[in-house]
mmCIF file of C-alpha atoms in Angstrom:
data_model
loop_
_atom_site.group_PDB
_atom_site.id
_atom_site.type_symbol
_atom_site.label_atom_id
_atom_site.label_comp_id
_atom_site.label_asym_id
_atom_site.label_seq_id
_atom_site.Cartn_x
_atom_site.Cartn_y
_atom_site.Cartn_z
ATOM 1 C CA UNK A 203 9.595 93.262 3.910
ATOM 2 C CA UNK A 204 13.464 92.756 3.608
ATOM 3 C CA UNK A 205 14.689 89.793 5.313
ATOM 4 C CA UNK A 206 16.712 91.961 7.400
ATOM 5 C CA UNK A 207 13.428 93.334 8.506
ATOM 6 C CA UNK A 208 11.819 90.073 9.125
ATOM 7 C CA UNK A 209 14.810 88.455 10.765
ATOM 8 C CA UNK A 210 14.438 91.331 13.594
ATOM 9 C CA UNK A 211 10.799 91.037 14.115
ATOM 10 C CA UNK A 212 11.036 87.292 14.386
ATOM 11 C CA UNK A 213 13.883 87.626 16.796
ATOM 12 C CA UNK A 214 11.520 90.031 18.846
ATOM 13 C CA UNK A 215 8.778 87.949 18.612
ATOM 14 C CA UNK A 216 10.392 84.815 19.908
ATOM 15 C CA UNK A 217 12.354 86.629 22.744
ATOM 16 C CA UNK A 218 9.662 89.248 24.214
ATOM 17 C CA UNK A 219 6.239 87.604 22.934
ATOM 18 C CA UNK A 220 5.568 85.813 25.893
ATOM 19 C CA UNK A 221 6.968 88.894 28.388
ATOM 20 C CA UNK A 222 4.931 90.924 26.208
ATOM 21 C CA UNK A 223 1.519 89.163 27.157
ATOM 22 C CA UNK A 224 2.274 88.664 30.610
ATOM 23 C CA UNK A 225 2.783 92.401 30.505
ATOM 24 C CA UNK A 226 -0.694 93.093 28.727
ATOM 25 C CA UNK A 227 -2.466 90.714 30.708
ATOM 26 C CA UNK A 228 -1.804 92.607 33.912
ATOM 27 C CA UNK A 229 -2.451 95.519 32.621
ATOM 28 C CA UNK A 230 -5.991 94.483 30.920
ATOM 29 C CA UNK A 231 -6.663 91.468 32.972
ATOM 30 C CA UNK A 232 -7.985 89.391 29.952
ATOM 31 C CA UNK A 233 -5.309 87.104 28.636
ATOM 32 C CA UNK A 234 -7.588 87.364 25.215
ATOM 33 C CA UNK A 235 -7.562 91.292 24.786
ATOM 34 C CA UNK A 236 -4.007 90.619 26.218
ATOM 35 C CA UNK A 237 -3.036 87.906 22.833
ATOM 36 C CA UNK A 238 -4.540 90.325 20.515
ATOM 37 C CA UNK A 239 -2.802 93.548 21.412
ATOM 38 C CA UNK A 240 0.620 91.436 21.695
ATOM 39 C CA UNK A 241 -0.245 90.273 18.450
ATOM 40 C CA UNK A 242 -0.964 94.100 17.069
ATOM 41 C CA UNK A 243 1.896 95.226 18.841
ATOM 42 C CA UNK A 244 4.288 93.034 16.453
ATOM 43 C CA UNK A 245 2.077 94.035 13.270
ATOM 44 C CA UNK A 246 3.208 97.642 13.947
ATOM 45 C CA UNK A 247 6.338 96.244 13.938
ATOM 46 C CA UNK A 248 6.305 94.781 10.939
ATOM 47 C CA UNK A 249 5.071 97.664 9.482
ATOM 48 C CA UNK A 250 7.826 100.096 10.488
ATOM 49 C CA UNK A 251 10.774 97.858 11.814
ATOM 50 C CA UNK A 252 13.144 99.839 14.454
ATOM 51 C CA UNK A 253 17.191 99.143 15.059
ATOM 52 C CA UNK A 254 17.894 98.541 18.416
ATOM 53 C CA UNK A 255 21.281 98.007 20.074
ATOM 54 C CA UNK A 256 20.117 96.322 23.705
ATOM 55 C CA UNK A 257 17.561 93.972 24.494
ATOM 56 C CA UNK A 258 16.726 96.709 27.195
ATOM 57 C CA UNK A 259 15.242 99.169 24.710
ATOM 58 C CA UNK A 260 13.514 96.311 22.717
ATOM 59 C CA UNK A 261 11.144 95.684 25.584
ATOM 60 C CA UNK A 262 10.805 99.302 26.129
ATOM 61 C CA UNK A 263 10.065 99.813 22.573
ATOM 62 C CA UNK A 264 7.669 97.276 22.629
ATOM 63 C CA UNK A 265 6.084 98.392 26.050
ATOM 64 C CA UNK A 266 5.521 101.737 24.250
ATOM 65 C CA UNK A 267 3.698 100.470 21.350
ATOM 66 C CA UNK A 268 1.389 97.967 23.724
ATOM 67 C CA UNK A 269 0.809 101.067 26.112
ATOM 68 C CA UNK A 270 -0.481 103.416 23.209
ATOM 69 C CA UNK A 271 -2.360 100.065 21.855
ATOM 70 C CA UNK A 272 -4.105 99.821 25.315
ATOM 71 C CA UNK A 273 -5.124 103.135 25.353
ATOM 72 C CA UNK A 274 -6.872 103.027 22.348
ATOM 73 C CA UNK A 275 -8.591 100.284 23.288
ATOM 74 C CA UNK A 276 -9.924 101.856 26.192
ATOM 75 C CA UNK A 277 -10.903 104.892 24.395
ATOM 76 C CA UNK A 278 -12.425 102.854 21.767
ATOM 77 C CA UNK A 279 -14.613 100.239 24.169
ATOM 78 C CA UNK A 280 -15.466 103.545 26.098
ATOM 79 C CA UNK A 281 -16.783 105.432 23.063
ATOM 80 C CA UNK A 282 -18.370 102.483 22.350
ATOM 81 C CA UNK A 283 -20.333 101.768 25.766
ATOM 82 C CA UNK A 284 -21.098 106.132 25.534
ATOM 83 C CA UNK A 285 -23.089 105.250 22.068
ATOM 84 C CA UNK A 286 -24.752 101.876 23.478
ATOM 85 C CA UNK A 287 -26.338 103.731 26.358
ATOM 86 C CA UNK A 288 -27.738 106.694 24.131
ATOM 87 C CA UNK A 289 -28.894 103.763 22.079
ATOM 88 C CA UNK A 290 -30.555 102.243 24.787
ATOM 89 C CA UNK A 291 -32.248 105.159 25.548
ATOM 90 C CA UNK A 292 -33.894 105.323 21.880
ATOM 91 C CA UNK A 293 -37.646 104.073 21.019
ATOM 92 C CA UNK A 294 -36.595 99.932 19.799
ATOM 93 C CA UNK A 295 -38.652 101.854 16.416
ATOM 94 C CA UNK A 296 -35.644 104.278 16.189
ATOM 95 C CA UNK A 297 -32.938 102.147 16.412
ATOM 96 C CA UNK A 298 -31.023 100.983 13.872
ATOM 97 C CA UNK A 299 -30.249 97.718 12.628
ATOM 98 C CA UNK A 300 -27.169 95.812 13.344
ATOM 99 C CA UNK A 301 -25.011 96.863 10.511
ATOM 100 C CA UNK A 302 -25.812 100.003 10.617
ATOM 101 C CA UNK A 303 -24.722 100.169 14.183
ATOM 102 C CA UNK A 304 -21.359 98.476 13.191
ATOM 103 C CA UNK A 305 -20.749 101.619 10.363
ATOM 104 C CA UNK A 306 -21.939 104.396 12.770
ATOM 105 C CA UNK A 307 -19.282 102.502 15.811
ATOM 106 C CA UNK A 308 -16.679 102.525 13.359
ATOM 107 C CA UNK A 309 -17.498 105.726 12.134
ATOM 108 C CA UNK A 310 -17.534 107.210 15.711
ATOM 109 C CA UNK A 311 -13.924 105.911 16.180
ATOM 110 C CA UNK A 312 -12.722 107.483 13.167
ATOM 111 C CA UNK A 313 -13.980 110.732 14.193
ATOM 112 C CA UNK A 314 -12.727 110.450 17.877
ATOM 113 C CA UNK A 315 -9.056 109.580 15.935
ATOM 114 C CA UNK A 316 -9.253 112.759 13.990
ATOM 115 C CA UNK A 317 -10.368 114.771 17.638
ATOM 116 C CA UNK A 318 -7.416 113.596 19.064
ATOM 117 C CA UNK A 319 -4.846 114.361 16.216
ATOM 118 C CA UNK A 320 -6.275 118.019 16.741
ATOM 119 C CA UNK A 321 -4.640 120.310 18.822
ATOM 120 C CA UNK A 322 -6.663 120.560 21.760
ATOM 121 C CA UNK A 323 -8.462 123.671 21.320
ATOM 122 C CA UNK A 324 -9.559 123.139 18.322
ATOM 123 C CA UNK A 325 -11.126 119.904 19.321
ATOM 124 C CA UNK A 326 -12.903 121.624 21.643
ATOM 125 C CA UNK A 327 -14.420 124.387 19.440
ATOM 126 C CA UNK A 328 -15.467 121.962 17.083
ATOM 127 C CA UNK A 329 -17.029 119.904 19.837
ATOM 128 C CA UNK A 330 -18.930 122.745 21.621
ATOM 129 C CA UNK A 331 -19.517 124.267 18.308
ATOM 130 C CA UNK A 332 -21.344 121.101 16.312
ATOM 131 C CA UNK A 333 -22.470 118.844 20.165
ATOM 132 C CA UNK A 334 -23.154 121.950 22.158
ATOM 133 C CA UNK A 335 -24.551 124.533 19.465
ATOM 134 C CA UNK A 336 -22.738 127.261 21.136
ATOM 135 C CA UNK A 337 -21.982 130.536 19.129
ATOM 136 C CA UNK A 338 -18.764 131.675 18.418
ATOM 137 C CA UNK A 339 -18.749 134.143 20.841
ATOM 138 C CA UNK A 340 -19.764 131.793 23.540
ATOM 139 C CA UNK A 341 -17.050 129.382 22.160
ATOM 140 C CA UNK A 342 -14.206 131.965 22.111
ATOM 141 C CA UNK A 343 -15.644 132.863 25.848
ATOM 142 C CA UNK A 344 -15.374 129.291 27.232
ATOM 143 C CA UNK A 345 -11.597 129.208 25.311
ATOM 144 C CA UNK A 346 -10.379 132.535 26.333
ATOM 145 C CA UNK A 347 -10.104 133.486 22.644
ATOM 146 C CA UNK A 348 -11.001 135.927 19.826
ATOM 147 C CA UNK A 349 -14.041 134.731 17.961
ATOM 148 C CA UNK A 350 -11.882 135.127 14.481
ATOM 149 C CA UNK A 351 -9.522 132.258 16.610
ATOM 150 C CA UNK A 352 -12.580 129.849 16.952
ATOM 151 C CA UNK A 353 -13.670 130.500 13.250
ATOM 152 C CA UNK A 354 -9.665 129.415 12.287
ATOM 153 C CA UNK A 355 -10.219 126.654 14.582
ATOM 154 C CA UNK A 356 -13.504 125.331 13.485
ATOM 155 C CA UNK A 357 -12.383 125.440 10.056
ATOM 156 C CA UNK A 358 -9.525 124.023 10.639
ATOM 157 C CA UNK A 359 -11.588 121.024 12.215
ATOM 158 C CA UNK A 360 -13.836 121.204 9.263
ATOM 159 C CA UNK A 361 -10.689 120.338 6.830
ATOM 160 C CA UNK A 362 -10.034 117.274 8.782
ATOM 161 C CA UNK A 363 -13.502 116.194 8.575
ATOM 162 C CA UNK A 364 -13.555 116.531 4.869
ATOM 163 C CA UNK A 365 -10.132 114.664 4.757
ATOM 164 C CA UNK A 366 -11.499 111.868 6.632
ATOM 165 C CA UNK A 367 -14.376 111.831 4.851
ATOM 166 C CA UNK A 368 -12.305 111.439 1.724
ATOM 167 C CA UNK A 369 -10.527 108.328 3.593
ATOM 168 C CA UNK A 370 -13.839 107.065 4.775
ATOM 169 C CA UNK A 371 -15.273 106.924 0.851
ATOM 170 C CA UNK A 372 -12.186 105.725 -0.232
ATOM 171 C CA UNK A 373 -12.317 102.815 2.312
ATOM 172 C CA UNK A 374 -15.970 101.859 0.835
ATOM 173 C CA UNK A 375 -15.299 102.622 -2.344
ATOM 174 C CA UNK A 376 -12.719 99.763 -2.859
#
């Protein structure tokens, strides 16, 4: 990182850190979860470093970042407590052992990323099409489409899942 760069994000971090927590700690009402997403918040920073010409839109800029950081969290711990309870439901026999849980979490999230980078019909074919088993003509029913639009969309999701999959090997590959 240029020392430009890392001049700014040490200038943010000394003057908002603090603001930044209290602001994250309301909002999640953990002062740990609250650390931790400040703490991501100024990685993402680091990563991509704005210009600003106010202290006004710094905090705004970084209340942005948290906000989208919270979010995911949510949707991640949620996703999470949706697979524990199916879990839970499962024969002890059946289930499967602890680090196999952590790939098939971790795995879930990645998949729940790519739903959400889908436009939204398309994350909804693919979901009726591969949770639901519904037809295509069922699909294009519930959607208000043209069967030949659910078989665009549903390949469309099928590219992404071969993408991530790519990403996914990659990641365990190395």
């Amino acid at each position: 990182m240029p020392s430009a760069d890392a001049s700014l994000v040490q200038t943010l971090y000394t003057s908002h850190h603090r603001w930044l927590v209290q602001l994250l700690r309301r909002r999640l009402s953990n002062t740990a979860d609250a650390a931790d997403l400040a703490q991501d918040t100024f990685v993402r920073i680091m990563k991509r470093p704005p210009a600003f010409d106010c202290a006004v839109r710094e905090r705004s800029y970084l209340a942005t970042i948290a906000r989208g950081l919270c979010i995911d969290q949510w949707r991640r711990r949620q996703l999470e407590q949706t697979w524990l309870q199916s879990l839970a439901a499962q024969p002890e026999a059946l289930q499967p052992s602890p680090e196999q849980q952590a790939i098939i979490v971790e795995t879930l999230h990645e998949v729940d990323a790519m739903l959400q980078r889908l436009p939204k019909r398309v994350s909804e074919a693919f979901i009726l099409a591969q949770l639901h088993g519904l037809t295509y003509r069922t699909i294009a029913a519930q959607l208000g489409v043209c069967e030949r639009s659910v078989k665009n969309y549903l390949a469309q999701a099928l590219l992404h899942c071969a993408l991530l999959e790519t990403e996914l090997d990659g990641l365990l590959v190395d």
